[in-house]
Coordinates of C-alpha atoms and ligand atoms in Angstrom, one line a residue:
X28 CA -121.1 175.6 36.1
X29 CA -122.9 178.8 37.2
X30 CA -125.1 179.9 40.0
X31 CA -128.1 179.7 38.0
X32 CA -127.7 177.1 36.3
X33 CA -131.0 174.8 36.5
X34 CA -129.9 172.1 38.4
X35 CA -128.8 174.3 41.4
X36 CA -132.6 174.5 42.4
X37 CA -132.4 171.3 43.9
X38 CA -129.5 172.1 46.1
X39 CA -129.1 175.9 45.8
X40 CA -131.1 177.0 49.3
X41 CA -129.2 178.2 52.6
X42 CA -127.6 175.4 54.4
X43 CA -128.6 176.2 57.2
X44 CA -132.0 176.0 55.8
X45 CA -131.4 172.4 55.1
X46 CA -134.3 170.3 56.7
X47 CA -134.2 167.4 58.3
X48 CA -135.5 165.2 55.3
X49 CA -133.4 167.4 52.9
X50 CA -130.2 166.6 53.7
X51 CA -129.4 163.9 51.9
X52 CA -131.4 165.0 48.6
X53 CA -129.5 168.0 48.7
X54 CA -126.1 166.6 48.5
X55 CA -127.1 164.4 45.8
X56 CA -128.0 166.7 44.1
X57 CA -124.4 168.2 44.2
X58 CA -123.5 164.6 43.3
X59 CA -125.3 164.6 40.4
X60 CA -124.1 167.4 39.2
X61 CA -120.4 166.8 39.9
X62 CA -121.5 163.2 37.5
X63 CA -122.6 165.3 35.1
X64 CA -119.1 167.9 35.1
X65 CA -117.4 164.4 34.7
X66 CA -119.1 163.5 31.8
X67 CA -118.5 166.4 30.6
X68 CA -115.0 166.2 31.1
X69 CA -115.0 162.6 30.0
X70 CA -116.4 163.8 26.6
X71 CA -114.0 166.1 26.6
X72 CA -110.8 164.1 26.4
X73 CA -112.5 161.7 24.1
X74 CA -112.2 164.4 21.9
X75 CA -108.7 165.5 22.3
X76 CA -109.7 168.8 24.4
X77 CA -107.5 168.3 27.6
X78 CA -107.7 171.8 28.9
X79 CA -111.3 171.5 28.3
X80 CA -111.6 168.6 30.5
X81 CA -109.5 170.0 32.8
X82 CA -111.7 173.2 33.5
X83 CA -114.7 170.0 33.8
X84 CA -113.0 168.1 36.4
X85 CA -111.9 171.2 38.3
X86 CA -115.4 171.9 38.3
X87 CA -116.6 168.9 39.4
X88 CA -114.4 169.1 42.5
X89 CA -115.3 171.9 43.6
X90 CA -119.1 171.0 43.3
X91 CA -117.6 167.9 44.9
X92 CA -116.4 169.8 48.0
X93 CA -119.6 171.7 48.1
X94 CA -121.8 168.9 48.8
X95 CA -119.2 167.3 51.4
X96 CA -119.2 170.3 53.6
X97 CA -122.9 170.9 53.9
X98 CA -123.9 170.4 57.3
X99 CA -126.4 168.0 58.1
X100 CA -128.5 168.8 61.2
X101 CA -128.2 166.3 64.1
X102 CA -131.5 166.0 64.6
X103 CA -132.2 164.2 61.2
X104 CA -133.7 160.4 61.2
X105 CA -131.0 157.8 61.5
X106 CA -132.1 156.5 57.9
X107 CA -131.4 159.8 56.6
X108 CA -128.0 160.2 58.0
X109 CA -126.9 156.9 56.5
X110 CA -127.8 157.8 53.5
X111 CA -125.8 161.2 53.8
X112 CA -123.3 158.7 54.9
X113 CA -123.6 156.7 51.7
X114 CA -123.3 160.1 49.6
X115 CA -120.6 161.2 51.8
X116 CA -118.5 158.0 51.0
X117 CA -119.3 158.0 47.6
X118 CA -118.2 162.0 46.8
X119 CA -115.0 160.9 48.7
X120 CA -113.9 158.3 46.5
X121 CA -114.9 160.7 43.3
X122 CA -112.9 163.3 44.8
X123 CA -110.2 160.9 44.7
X124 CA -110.2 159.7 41.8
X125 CA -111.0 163.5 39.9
X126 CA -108.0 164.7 41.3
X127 CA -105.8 161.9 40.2
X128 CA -107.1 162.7 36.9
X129 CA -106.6 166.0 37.2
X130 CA -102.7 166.1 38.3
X131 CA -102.4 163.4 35.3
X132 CA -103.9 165.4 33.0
X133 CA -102.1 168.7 33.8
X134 CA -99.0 166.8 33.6
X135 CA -99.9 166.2 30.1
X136 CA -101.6 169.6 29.2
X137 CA -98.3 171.1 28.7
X138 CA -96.5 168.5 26.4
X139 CA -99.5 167.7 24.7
X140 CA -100.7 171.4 23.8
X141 CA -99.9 170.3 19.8
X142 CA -102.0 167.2 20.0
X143 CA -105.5 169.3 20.3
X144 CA -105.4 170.9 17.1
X145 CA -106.3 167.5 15.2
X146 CA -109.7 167.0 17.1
X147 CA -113.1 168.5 15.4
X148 CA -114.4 170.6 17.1
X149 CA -117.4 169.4 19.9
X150 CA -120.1 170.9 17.5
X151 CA -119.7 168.4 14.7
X152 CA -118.3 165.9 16.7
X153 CA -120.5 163.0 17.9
X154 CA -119.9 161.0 20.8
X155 CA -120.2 157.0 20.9
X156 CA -121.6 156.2 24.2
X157 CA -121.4 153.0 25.1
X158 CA -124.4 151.4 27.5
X159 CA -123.1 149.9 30.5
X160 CA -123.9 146.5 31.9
X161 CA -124.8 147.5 35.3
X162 CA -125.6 143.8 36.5
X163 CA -122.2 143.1 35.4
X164 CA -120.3 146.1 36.0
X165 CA -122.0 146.9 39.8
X166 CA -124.1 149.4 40.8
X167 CA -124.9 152.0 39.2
X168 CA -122.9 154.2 38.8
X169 CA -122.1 156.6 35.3
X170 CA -118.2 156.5 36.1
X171 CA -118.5 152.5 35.5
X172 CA -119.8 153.3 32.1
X173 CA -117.9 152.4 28.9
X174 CA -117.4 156.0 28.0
X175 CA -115.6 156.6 31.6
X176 CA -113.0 154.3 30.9
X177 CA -110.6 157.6 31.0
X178 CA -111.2 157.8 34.4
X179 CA -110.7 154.5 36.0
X180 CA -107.1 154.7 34.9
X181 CA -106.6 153.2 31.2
X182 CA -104.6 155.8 29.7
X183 CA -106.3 158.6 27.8
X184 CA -104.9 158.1 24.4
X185 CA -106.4 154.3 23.9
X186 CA -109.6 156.0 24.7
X187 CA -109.2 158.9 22.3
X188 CA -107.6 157.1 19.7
X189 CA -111.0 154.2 19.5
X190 CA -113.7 157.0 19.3
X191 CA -114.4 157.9 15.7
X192 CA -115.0 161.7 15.6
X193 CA -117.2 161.9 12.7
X194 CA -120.7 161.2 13.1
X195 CA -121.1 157.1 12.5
X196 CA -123.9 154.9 12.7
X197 CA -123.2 154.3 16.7
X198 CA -122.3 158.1 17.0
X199 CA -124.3 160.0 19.3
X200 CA -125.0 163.7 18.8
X201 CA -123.1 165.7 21.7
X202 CA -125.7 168.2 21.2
X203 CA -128.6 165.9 21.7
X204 CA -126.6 163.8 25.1
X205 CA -126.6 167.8 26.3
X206 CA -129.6 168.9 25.7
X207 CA -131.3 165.3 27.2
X208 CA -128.7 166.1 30.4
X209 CA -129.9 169.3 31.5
X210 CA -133.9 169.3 30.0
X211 CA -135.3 165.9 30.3
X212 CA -133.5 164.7 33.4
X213 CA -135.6 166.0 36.2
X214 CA -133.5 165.9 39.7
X215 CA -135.9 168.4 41.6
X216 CA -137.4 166.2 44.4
X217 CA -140.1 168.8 44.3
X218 CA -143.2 166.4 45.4
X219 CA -143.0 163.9 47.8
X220 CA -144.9 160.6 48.7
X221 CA -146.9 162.0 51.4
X222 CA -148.1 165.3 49.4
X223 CA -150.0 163.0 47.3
X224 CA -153.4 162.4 49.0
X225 CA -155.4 159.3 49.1
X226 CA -154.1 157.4 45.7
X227 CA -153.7 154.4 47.9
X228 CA -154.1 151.5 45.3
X229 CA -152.0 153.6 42.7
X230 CA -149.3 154.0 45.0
X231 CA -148.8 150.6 45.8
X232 CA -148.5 150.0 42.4
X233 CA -145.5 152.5 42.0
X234 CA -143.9 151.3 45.1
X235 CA -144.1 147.7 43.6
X236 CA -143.3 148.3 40.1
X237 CA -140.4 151.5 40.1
X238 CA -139.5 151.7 43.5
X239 CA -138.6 149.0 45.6
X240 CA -137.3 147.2 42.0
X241 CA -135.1 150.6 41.6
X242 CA -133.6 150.2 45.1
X243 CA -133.3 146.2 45.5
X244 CA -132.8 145.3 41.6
X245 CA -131.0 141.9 43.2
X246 CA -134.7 141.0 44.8
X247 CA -136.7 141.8 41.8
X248 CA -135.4 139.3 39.1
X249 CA -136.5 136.4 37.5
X250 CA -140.6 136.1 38.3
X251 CA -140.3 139.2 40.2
X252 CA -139.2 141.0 37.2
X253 CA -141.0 143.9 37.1
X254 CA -143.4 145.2 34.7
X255 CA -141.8 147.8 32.4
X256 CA -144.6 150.0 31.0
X257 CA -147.2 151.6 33.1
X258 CA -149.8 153.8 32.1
X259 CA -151.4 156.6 34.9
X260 CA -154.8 157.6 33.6
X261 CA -158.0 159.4 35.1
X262 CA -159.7 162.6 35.1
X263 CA -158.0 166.1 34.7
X264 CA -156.1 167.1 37.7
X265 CA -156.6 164.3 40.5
X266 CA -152.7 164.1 40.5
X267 CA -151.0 161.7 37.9
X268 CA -148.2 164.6 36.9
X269 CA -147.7 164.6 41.1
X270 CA -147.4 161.2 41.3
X271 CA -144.8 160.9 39.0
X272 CA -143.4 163.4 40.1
X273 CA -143.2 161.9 43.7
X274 CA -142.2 158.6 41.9
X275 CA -139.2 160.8 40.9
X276 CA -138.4 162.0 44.5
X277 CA -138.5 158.9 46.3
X278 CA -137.2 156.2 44.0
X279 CA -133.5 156.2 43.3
X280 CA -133.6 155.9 39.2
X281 CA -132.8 158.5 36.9
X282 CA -135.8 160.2 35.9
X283 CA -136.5 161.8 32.9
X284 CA -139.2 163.9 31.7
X285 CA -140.1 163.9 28.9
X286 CA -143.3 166.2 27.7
X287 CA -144.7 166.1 23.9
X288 CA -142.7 169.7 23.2
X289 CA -139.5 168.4 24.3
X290 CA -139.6 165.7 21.8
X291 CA -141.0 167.8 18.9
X292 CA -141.3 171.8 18.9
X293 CA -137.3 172.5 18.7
X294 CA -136.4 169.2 17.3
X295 CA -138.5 168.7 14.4
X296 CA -136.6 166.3 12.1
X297 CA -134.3 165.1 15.4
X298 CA -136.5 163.5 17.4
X299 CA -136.4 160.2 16.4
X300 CA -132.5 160.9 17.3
X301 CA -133.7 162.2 20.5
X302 CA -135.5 159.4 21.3
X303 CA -132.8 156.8 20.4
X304 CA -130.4 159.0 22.4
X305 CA -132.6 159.2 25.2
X306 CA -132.9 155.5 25.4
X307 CA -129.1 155.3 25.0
X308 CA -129.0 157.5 28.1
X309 CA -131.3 155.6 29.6
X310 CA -129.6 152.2 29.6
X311 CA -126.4 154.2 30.6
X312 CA -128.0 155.6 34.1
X313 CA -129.9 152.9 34.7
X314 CA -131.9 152.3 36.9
X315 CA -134.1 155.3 35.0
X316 CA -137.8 156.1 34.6
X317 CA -139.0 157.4 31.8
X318 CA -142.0 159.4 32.3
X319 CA -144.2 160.8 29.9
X320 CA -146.6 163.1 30.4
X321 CA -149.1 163.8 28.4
X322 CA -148.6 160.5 26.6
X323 CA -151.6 160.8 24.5
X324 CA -150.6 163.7 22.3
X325 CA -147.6 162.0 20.7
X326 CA -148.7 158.6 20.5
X327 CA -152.3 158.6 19.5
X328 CA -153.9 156.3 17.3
X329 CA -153.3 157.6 13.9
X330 CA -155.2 160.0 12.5
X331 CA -155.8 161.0 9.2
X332 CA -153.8 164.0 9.5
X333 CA -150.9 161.8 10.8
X334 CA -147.5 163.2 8.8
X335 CA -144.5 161.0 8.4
X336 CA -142.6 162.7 11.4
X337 CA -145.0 161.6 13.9
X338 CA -145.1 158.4 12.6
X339 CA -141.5 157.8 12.7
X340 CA -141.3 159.0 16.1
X341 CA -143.6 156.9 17.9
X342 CA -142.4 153.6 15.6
X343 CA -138.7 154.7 16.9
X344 CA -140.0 155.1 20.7
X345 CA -142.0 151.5 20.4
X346 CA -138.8 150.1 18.9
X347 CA -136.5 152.1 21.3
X348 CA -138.6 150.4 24.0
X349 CA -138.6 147.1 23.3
X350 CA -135.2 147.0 22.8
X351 CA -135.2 147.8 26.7
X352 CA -137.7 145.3 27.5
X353 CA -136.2 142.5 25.8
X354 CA -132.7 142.4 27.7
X355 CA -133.7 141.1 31.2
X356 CA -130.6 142.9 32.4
X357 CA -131.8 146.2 31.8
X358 CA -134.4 148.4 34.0
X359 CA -135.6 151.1 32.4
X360 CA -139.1 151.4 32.7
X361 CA -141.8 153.5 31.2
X362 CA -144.6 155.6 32.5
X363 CA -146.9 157.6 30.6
X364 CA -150.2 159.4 31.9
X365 CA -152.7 160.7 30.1
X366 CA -156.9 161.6 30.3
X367 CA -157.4 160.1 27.2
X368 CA -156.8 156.8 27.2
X369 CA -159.4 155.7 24.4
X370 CA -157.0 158.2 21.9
X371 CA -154.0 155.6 22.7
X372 CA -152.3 153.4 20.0
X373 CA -153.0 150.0 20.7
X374 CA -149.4 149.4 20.1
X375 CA -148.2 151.8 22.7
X376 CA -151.1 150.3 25.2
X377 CA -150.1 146.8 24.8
X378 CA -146.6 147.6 25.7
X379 CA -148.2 149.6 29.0
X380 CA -149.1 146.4 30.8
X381 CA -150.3 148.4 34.0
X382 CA -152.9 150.4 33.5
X383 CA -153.2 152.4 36.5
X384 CA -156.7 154.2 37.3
X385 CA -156.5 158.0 39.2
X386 CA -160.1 158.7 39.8
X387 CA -161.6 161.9 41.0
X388 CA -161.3 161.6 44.6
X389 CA -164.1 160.1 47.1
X390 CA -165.8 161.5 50.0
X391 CA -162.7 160.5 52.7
X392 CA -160.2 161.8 49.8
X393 CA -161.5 165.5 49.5
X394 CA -161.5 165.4 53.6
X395 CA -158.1 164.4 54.0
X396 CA -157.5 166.9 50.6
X397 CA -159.3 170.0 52.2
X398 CA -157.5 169.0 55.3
X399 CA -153.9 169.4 54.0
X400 CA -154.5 172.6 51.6
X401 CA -156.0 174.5 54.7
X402 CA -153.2 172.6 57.3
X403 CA -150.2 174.6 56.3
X404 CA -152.3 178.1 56.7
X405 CA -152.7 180.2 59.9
X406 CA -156.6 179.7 59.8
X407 CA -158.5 176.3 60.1
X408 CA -161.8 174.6 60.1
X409 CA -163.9 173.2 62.7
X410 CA -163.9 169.0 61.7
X411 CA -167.3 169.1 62.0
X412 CA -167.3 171.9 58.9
X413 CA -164.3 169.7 56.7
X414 CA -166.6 166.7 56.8
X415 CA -169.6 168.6 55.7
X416 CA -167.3 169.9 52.7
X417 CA -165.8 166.7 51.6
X418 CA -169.8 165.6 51.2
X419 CA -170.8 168.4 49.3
X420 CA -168.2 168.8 46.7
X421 CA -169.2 165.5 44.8
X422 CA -167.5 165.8 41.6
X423 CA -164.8 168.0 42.5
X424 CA -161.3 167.0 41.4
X425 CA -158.2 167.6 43.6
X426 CA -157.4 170.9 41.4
X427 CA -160.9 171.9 41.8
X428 CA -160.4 171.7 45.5
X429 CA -157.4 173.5 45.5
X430 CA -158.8 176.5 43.4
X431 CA -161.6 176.2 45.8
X432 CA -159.7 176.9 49.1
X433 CA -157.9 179.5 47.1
X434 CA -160.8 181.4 46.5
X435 CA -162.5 180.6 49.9
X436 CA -159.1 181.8 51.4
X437 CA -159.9 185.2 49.6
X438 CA -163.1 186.1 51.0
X439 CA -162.0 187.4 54.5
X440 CA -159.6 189.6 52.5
X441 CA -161.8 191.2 50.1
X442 CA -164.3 192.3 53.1
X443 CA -161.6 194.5 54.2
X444 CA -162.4 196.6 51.4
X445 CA -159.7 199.7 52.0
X446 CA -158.7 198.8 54.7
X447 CA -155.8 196.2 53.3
X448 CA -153.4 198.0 53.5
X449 CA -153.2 198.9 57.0
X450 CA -154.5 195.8 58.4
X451 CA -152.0 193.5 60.0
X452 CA -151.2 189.8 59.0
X453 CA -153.0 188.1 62.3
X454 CA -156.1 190.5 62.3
X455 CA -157.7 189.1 59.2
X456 CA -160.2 186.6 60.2
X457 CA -160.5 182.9 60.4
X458 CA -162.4 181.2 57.1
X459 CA -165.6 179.9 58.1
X460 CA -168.2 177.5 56.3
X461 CA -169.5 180.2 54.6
X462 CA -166.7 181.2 52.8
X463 CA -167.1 177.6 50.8
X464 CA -169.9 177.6 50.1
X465 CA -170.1 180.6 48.7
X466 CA -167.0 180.1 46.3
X467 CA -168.5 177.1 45.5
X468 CA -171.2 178.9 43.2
X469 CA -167.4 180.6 41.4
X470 CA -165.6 177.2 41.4
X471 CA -167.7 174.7 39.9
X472 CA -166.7 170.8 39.4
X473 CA -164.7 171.0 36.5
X474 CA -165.6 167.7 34.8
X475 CA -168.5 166.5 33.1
X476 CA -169.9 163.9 34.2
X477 CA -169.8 162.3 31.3
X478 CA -166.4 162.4 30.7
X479 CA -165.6 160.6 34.3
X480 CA -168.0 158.1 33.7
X481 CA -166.5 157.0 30.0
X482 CA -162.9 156.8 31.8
X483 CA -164.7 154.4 34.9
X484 CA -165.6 152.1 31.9
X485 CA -162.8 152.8 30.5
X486 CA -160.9 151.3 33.7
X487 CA -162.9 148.4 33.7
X488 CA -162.6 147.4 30.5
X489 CA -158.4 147.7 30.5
X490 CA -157.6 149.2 33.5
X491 CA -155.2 146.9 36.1
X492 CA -157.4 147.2 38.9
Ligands
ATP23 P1 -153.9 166.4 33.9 O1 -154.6 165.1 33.4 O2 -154.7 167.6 33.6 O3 -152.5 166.5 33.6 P2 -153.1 165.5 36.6 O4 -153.8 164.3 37.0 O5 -151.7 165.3 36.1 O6 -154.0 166.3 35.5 P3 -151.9 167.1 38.6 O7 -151.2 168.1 37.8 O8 -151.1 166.0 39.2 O9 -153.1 166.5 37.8 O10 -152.7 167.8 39.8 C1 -153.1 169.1 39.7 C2 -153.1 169.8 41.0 O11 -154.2 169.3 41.8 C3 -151.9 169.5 41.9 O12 -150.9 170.4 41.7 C4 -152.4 169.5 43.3 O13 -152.4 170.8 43.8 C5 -153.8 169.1 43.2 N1 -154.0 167.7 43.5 C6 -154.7 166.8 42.6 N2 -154.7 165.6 43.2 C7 -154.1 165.7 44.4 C8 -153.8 164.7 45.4 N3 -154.2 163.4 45.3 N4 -153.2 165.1 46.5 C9 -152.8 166.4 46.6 N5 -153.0 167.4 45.7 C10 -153.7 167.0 44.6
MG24 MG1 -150.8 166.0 34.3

């Protein structure tokens, strides 16, 4: 682990920076990254490498202590300090049981220095990961996984000895369980609920469907069984990547992100191993979303120009997928999002049951849009002004609003001319009206009609609401 490593961004600013809703995300995302360390460390002694997993677990307890000893403010919501609580309780007993590990395994390191030069090395070894049963194993949890059987105390060498190092038909690629670790699992709670404006009816559907199912799986079972596959589409920037995003933030699955490139530009020839590994991970850290965006460009209806690769892949994701779907013990669900729905498969819209529209925003969404892009500035709008906005920008999407308070925000600092540099911060002047309308004639409505009206039908011919 190093400073800038990726996953750092999620915990990585000044404690005493931490805010009061930021607590508790913060130290899981230590958590997280201590579970990762682990399985690192896990994978490690699977394959023989005991000083390896040694440097892991030492790691992982130092990460560990990290995300005890962050401070949590005492003026943070009682919800949020129980969960800091929970996280607090839960690093404790890692720590616990890490460092048993670790005194075991340095016990070991010096007798069984000889016993390391039979493994393969990492590189050409693969890695049989078995899924867990979380329904029958408890929450979840990536210690209770079959793999982590080192650590809840059955000695090393039964685990070692029963994992074929050569890859197998069950064999994972290491390389493939890394790189889906650290690219495609997204723990940045960059977006949260309440950024996302308006969105009301697609919202509910998230909260029904991913994230009260994610955080009461013993309530949502049987009839309540949610839906796995869920499609978000609509116009060009009204805020289906946010959304997921949010969905990301505020349920408590694993999330991973998967774009088009991910699964084909670097891989070419692996990704149908990506995407069975994926899966595999999946199931592993379940509860987990798995969120495509972009959903369109790898699983099209097929073209003419369809080669073989892109064929295999998306007959390996639909198969992948319904191998999920068919275990009722299992919650991994799927969302895609796209603004072309008419260019999806039928077979990968059947399996997306809900069908989620994200329309340009109305009149009372661009207010309440307008509203929070100018809230956070030092300069604001008479109401009277907002409401004459939100009427007159008919068309816009929630990007085009944002480019258009961007360049509105502008004008006042381009009449200064010269004089920009010397000016000081609270001098410029407020934005007016006019400042709108005039970067209204440079920021134009970025869809064609047209186009917005093909996805309405669009919705009610197979849309879920
Ligand atoms: P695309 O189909 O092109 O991928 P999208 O629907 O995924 O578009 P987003 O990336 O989610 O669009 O939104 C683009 C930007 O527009 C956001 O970063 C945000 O600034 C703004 N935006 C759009 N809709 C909303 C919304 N409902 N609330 C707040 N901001 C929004
Ligand atoms: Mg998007």
């Amino acid at each position: 682990w190093s400073p800038d490593s990726p996953t750092m961004e999620a915990g990585g600013d000044d404690v005493s920076q931490v805010s009061n809703e930021r607590a508790a995300y913060k130290i899981k995302g230590y958590f997280d990254l201590a579970k990762e360390e682990i399985a690192k460390a896990v994978r490690a002694e699977e394959w023989g490498l005991v000083e390896d997993a040694i440097v892991y677990y030492k790691t992982a307890l130092r990460v560990l202590k990290e995300g005890i000893s962050i401070s949590v403010p005492s003026y943070v919501t009682s919800g949020e300090q129980e969960k800091v609580k929970s996280y607090r309780q839960k690093i404790l007993q890692w720590q616990d049981q890490v460092s048993d590990r670790l005194q075991v395994l340095s016990r070991r390191a010096g007798t069984a220095s000889t016993s390391q030069v039979t493994a393969s090395h990492p590189k050409t070894a693969a890695v049989s990961l078995k899924p867990s049963n979380p329904m029958k194993n408890g929450p979840r949890n990536s210690l209770q996984s079959g793999r982590n059987t080192a650590l809840m105390g059955i000695p090393k060498e039964k685990v070692a000895s029963s994992k074929p190092v050569q890859e197998s038909g069950g064999g994972y690629d290491a390389k493939l369980v890394e790189m889906i670790n650290t690219a495609i699992v997204d723990r940045s709670p960059s977006v949260k609920w309440e950024d996302v404006a308006g969105l009301d009816k697609a919202k509910q559907a998230l909260m029904e469907m991913v994230i009260l199912p994610t955080k009461r799986r013993d309530l949502f079972t049987g009839l309540r069984r949610p839906a796995r596959g869920l499609l978000l589409f609509g116009p060009p920037g009204n805020g289906k990547t946010m959304l997921a995003k949010a969905v990301a933030s505020e349920s408590e699955a694993t999330f991973f992100n998967v774009s088009a490139s991910s699964l084909t530009s670097k891989w070419v020839g692996e990704a149908e191993k990506l995407v069975r590994t994926l899966f595999m991970i999946a199931i592993s850290r379940q509860p987990s979303v798995i969120f495509i965006d972009e959903i369109d460009s790898i699983m099209s209806t097929r073209l003419a120009n369809e080669n073989d690769a892109s064929r295999r892949l998306k007959s390996e994701f639909l198969i992948q997928f319904d191998g999920v779907t068919s275990n009722p013990d299992d919650l991994v669900i799927l969302i895609g999002a796209t603004n072309k729905p008419q260019e999806l498969d039928d077979a990968v819209l059947r399996r997306l049951v809900k069908r989620i529209y994200v329309p340009l925003p109305d009149e009372s969404v661009r207010r309440l849009l307008l509203r929070t892009k100018l809230k956070g500035q030092a300069f604001s709008l008479p109401g009277g002004d907002v409401d004459r906005l939100a009427r007159e920008t008919e068309g816009y999407s929630g990007s085009d609003l944002q480019a258009l308070c961007e360049e509105a925000a502008m004008m006042p600092i381009r009449e200064l001319g010269t004089n920009i540099l010397k000016v000081k911060a609270n001098q410029v002047r407020p934005l007016r009206y006019d400042d709108f309308r005039k970067a209204m004639t440079v920021i134009r409505p970025s869809l064609q009609r047209s186009k917005w009206e093909e996805l309405d039908q669009w919705n009610r011919n197979f849309g879920s609401n």
